[in-house]
mmCIF file of C-alpha atoms and ligand atoms in Angstrom:
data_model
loop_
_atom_site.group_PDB
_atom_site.id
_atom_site.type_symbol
_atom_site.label_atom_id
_atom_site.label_comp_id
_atom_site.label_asym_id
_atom_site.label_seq_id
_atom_site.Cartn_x
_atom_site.Cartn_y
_atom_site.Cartn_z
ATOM 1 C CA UNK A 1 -14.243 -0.651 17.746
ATOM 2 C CA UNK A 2 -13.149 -4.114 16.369
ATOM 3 C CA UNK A 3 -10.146 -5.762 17.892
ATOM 4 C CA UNK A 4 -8.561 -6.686 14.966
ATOM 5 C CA UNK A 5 -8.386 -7.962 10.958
ATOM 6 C CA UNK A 6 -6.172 -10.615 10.332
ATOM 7 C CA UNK A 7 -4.742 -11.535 6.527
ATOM 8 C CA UNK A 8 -3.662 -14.859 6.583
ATOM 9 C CA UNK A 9 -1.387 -16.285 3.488
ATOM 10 C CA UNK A 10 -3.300 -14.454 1.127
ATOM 11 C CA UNK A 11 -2.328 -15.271 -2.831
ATOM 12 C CA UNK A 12 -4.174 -14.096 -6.036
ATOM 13 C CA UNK A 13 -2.741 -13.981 -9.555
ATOM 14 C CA UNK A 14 -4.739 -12.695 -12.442
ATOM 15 C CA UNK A 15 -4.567 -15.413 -15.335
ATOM 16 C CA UNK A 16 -0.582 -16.239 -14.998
ATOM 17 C CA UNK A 17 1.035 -13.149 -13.309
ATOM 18 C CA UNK A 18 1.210 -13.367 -9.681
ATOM 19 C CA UNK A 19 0.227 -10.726 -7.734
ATOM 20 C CA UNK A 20 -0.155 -11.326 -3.768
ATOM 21 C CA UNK A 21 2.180 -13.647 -2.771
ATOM 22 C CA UNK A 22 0.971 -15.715 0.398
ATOM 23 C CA UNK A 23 0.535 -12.406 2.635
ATOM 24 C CA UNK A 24 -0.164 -12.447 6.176
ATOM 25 C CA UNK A 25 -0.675 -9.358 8.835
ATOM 26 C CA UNK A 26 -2.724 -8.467 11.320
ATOM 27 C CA UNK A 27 -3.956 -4.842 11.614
ATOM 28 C CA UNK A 28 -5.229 -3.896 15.196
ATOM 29 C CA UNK A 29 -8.614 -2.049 16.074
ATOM 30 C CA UNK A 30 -7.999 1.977 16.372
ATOM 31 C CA UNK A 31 -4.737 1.663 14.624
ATOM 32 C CA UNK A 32 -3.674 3.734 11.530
ATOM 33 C CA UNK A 33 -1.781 1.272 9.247
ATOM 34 C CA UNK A 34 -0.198 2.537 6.047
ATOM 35 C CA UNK A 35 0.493 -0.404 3.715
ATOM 36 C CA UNK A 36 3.779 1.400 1.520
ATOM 37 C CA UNK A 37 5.514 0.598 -1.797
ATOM 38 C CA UNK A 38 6.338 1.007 -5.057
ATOM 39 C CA UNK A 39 3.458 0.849 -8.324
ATOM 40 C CA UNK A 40 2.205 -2.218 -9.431
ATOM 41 C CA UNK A 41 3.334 -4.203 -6.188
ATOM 42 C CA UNK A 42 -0.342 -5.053 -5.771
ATOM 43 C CA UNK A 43 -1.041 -2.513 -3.101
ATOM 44 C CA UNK A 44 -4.539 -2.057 -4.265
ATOM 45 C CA UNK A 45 -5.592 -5.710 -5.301
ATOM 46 C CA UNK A 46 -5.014 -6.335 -1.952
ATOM 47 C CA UNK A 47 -7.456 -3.481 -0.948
ATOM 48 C CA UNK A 48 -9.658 -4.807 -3.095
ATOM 49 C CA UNK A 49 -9.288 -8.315 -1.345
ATOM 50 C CA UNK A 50 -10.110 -6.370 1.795
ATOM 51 C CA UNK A 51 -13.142 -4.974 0.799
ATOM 52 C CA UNK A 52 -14.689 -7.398 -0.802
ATOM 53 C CA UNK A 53 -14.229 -6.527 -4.224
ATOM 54 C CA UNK A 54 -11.813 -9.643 -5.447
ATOM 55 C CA UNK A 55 -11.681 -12.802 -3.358
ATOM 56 C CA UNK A 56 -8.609 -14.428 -2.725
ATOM 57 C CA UNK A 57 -7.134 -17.165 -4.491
ATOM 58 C CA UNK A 58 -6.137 -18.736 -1.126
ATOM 59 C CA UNK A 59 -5.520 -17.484 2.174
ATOM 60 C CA UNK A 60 -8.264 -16.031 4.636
ATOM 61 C CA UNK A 61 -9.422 -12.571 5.950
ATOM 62 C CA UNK A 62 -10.913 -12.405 9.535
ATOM 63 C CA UNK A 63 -12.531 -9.534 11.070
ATOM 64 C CA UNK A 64 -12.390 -10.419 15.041
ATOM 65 C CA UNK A 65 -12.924 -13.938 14.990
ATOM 66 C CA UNK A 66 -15.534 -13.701 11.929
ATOM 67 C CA UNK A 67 -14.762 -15.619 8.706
ATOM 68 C CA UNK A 68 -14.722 -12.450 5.972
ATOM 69 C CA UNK A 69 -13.004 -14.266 3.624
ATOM 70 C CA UNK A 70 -16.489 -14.453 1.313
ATOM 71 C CA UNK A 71 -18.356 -11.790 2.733
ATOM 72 C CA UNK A 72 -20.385 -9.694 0.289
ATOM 73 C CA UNK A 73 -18.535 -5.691 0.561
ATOM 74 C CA UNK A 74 -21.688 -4.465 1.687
ATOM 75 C CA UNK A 75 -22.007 -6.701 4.783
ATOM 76 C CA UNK A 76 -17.874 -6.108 5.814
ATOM 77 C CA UNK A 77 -18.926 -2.383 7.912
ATOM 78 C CA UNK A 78 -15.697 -1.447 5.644
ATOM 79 C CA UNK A 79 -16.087 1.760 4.009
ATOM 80 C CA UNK A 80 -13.345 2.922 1.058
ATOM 81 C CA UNK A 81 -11.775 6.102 -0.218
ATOM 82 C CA UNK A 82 -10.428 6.498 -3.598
ATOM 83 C CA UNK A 83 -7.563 8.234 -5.958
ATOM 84 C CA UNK A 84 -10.508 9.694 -7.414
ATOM 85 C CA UNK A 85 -13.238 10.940 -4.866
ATOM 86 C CA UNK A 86 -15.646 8.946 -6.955
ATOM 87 C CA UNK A 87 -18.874 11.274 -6.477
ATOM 88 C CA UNK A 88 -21.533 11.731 -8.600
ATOM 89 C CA UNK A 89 -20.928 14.619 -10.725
ATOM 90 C CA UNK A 90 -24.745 15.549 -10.753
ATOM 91 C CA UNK A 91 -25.495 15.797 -7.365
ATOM 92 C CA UNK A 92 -24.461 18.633 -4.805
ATOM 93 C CA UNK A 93 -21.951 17.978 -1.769
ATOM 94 C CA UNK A 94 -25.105 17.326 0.322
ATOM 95 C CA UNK A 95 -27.222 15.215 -1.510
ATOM 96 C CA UNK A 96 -23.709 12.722 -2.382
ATOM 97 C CA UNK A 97 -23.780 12.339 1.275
ATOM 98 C CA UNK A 98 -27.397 11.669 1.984
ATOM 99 C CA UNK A 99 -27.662 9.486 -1.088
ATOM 100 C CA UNK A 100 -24.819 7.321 0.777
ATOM 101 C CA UNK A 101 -27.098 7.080 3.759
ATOM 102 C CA UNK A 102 -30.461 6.485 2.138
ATOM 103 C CA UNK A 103 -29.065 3.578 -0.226
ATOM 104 C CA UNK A 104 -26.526 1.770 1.896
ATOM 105 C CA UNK A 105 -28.077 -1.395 2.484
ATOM 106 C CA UNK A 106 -25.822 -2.024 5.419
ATOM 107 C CA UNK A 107 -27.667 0.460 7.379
ATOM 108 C CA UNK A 108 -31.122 -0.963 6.667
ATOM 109 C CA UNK A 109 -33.492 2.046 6.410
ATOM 110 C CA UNK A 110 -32.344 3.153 9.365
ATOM 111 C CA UNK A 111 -32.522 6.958 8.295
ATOM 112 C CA UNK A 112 -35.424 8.638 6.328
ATOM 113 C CA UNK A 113 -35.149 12.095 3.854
ATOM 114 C CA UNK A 114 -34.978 14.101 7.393
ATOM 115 C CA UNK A 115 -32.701 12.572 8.905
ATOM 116 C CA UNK A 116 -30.063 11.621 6.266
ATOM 117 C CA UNK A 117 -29.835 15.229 5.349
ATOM 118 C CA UNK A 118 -29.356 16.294 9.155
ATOM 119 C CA UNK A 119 -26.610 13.718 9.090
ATOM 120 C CA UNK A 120 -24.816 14.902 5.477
ATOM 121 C CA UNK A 121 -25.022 18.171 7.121
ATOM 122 C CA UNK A 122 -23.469 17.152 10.491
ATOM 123 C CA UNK A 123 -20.856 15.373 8.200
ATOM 124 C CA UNK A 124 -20.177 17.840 5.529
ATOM 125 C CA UNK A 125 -19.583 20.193 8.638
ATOM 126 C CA UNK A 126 -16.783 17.839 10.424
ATOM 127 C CA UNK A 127 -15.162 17.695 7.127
ATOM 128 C CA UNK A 128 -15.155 21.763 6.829
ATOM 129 C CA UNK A 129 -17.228 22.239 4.066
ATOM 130 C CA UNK A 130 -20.334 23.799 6.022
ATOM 131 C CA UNK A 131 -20.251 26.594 3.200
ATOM 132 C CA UNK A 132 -20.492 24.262 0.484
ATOM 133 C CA UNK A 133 -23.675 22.041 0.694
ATOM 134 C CA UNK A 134 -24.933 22.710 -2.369
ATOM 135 C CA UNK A 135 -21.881 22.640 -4.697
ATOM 136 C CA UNK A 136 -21.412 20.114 -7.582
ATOM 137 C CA UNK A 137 -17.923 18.067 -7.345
ATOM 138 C CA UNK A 138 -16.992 20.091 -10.564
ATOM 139 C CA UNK A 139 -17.622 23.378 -8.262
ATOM 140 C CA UNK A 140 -14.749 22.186 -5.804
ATOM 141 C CA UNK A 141 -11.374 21.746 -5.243
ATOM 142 C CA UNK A 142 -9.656 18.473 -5.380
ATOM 143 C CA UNK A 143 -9.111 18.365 -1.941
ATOM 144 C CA UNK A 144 -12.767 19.910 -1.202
ATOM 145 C CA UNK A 145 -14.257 16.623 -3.113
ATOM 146 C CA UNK A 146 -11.884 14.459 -1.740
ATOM 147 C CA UNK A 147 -13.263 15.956 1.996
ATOM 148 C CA UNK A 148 -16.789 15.386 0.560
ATOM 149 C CA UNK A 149 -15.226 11.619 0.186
ATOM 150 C CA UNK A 150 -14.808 11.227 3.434
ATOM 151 C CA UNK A 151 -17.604 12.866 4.927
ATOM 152 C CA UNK A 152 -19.567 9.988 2.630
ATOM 153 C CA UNK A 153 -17.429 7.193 3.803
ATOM 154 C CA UNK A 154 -17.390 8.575 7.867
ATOM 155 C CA UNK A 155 -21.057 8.686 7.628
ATOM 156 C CA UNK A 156 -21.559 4.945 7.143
ATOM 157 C CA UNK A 157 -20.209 4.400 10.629
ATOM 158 C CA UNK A 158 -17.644 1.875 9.276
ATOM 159 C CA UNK A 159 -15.570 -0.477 11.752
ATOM 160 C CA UNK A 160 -12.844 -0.199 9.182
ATOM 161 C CA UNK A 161 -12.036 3.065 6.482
ATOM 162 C CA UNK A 162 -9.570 2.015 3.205
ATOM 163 C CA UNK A 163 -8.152 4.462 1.499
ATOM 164 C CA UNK A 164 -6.334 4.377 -1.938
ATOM 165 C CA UNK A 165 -3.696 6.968 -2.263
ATOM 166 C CA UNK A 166 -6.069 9.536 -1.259
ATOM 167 C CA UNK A 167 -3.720 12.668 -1.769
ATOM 168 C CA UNK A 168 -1.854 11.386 -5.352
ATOM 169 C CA UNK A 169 -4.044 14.059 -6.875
ATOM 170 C CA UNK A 170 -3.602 16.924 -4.806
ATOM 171 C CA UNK A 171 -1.030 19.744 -4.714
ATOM 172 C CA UNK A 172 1.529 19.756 -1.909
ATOM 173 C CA UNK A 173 -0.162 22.213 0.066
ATOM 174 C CA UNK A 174 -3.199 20.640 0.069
ATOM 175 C CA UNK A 175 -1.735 17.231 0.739
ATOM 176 C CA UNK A 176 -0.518 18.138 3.947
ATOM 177 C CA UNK A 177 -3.867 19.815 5.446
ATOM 178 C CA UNK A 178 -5.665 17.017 4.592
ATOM 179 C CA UNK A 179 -2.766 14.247 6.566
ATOM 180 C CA UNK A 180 -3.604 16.169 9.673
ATOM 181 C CA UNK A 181 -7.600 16.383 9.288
ATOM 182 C CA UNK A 182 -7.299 12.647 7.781
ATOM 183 C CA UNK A 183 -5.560 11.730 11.663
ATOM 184 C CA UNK A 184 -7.923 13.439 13.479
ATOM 185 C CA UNK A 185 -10.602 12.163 11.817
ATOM 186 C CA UNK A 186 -9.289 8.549 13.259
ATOM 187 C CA UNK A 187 -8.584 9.941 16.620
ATOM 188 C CA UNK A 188 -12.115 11.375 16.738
ATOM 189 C CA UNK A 189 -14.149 8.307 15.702
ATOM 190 C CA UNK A 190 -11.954 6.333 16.916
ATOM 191 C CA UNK A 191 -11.665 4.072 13.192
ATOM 192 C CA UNK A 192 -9.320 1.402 12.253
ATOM 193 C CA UNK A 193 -7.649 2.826 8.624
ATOM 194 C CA UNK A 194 -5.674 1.044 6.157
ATOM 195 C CA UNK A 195 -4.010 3.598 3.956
ATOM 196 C CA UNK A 196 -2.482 2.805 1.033
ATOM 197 C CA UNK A 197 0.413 4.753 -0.449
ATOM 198 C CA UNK A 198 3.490 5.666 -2.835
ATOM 199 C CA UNK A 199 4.863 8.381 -0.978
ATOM 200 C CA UNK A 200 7.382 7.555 1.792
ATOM 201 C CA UNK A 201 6.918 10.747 3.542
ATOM 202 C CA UNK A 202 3.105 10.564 3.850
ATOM 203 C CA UNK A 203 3.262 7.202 5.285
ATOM 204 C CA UNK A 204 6.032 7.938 8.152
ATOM 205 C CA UNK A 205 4.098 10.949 8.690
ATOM 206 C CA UNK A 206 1.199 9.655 9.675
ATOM 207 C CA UNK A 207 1.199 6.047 10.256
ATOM 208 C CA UNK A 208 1.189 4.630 14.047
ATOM 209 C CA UNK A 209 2.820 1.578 11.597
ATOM 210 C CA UNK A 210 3.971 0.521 8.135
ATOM 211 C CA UNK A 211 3.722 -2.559 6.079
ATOM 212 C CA UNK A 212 6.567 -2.435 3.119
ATOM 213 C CA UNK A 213 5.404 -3.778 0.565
ATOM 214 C CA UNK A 214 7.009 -5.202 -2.725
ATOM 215 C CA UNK A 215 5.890 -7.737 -5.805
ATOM 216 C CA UNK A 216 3.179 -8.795 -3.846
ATOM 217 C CA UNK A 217 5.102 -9.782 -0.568
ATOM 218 C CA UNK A 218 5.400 -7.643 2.722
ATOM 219 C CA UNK A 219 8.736 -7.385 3.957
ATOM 220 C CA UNK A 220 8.357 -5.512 7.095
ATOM 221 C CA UNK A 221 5.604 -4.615 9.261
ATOM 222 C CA UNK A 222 6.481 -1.753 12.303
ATOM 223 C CA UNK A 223 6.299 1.464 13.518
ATOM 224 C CA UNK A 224 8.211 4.316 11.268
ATOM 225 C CA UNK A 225 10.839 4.899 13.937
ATOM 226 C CA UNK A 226 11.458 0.768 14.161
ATOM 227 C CA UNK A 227 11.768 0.558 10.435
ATOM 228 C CA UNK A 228 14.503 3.238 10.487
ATOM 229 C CA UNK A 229 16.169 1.566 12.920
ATOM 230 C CA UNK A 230 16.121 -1.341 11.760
ATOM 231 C CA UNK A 231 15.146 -2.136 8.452
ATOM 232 C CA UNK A 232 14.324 -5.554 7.634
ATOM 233 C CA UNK A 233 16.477 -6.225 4.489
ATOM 234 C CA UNK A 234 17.807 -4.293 1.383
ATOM 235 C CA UNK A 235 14.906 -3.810 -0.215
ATOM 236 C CA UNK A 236 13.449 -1.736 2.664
ATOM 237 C CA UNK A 237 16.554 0.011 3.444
ATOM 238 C CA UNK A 238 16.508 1.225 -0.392
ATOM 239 C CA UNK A 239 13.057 1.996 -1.321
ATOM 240 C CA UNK A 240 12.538 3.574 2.534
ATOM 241 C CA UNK A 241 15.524 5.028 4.084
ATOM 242 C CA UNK A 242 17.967 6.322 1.193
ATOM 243 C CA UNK A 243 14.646 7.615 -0.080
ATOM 244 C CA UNK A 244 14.049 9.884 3.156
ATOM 245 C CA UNK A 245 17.791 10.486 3.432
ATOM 246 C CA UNK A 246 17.777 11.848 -0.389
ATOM 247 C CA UNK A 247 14.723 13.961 0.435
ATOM 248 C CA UNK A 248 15.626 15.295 3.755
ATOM 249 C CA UNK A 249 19.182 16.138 2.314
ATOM 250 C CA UNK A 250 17.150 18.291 -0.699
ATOM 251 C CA UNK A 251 15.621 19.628 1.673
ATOM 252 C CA UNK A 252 18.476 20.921 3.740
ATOM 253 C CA UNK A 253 20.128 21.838 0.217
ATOM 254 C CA UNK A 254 17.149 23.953 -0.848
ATOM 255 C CA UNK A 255 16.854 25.877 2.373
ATOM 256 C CA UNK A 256 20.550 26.616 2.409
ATOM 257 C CA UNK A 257 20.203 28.246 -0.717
ATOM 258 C CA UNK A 258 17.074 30.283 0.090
HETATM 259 N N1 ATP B 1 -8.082 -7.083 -12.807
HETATM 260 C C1 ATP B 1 -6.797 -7.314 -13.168
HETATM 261 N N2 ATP B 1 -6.502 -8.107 -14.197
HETATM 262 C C2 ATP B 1 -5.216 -8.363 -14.548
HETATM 263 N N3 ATP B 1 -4.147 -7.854 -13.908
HETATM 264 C C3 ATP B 1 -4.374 -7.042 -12.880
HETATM 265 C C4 ATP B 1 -5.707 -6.699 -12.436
HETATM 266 N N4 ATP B 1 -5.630 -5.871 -11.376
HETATM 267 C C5 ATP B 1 -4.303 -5.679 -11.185
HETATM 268 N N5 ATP B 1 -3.553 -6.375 -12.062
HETATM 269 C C6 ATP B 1 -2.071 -6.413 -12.090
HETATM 270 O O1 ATP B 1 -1.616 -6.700 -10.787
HETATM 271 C C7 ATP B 1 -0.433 -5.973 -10.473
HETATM 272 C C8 ATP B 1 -0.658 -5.179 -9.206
HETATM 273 O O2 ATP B 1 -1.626 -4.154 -9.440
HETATM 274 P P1 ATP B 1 -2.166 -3.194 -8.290
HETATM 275 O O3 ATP B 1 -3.150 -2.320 -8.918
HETATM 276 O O4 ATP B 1 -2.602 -4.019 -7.147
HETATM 277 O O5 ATP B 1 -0.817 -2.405 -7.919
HETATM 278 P P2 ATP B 1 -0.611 -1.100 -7.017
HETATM 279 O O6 ATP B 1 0.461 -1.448 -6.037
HETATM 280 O O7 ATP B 1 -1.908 -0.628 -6.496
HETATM 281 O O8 ATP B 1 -0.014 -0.054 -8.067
HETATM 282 P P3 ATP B 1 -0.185 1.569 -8.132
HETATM 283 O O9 ATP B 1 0.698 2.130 -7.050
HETATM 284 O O10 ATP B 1 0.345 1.895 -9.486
HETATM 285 O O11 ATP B 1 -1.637 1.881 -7.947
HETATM 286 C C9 ATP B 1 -0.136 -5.130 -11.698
HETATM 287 O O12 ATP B 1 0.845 -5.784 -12.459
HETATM 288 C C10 ATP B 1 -1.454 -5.072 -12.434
HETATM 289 O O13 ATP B 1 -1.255 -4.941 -13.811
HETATM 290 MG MG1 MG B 2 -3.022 1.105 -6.806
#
């Protein structure tokens, strides 16, 4: 398990618009961090900064005391889950999974035909989907793919998993099924996860902490019971709290009339 990835004064505009605004955190090994707030804050440019799919335009990224700042995605140990599952539509559950294995170049050959598949298998069972090995992604579920996602991304052995609002595709019920296999997932492997999200609820549900985030800058960083405590500044009292408040009291509302 790593100790820690540290963002320090991160910026990056695209031509003139600025979109990360000197950004600093540090995320701590094992920990389940949801980074939270509204579209087109730059929640997933800063993924991508993460990852290694955009470099910054200043500002650093260390993994432990390592330099990641320039470090090809393939050689970060990060793996990344998407809005979109992002399989390929023409092979089965299985073969997505040991496909992952047999090309990733971080794990240099370390598996052969045998092997991978015993591992997609192992994998694709953790994840639930033991009866559906050899099902296209067009044969499943959202939330089935999504699973098939993960198995993919868990498989890798990364130090670090990303996801990108995972669930913003998925009906309610599914949604929260997938929060509590998502969790213990982390517990069981024992990952670091950066998850990035919209949806207030999701992230107080689940996160041990929560970066706010808005136009590029984070204004709070704590745990979900220290943010409703004692939120930062307006902007996190509006976009968090009233939001919970407004949903809680619907809540209340439709159960009194049921
Ligand atoms: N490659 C790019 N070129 C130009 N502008 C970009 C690029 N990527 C992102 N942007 C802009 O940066 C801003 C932040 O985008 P980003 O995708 O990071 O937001 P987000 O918080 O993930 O939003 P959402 O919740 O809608 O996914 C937006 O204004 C977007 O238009
Ligand atoms: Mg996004």
């Amino acid at each position: 398990m790593i100790n820690k990835l540290a963002i320090e004064n991160v910026s990056k505009s695209f031509g003139n618009v600025a979109v990360l605004h000197d950004v600093s955190f540090v995320v701590r090994g094992g920990e389940f961090l949801s980074v939270l707030g509204p579209s087109g804050c730059g929640k997933t440019t800063l993924l991508r900064i993460l990852i290694g799919l955009e470099t910054p335009d200043s500002g650093k990224i260390f993994k432990d005391d390592a330099d990641i700042t320039t470090l090809p995605a393939s050689m970060r140990k990060m793996g990344m889950v998407f809005q979109n599952y992002a399989l390929f539509e023409n092979m089965t559950a299985l073969r997505n999974v040991e496909y992952a294995l047999l090309k990733s170049s971080a794990l240099k050959n370390s598996y052969n035909r045998a092997t991978a598949r015993e591992k997609a298998e192992e994998m694709l069972e953790i994840v639930g989907l033991e009866k559906f090995f050899d099902s296209k992604p067009s044969q499943l579920s959202g939330g089935q793919q999504q699973r098939v996602a993960i198995a993919r991304t868990l498989a890798l052995n990364p130090d670090i998993i990303l996801f990108d609002e995972p669930m913003s595709a998925l009906d309610v019920d599914m949604r929260l099924s997938l929060r509590a296999e998502i969790k213990e997932l982390a517990k069981k492997f024992r990952t670091t996860m950066i998850y990035i999200t919209h949806d207030q609820e999701e992230a107080f549900a689940m996160s041990d902490r929560i970066a706010i985030m808005n136009a590029g800058k984070i204004h709070q960083i704590d745990t979900p019971h220290n943010i409703i405590e004692s939120p930062a500044d307006e902007f996190v009292e509006n976009f968090v709290i009233k939001n919970i408040n407004i949903k809680i009291n619907s809540l209340i509302h439709f159960q009194r009339k049921s």
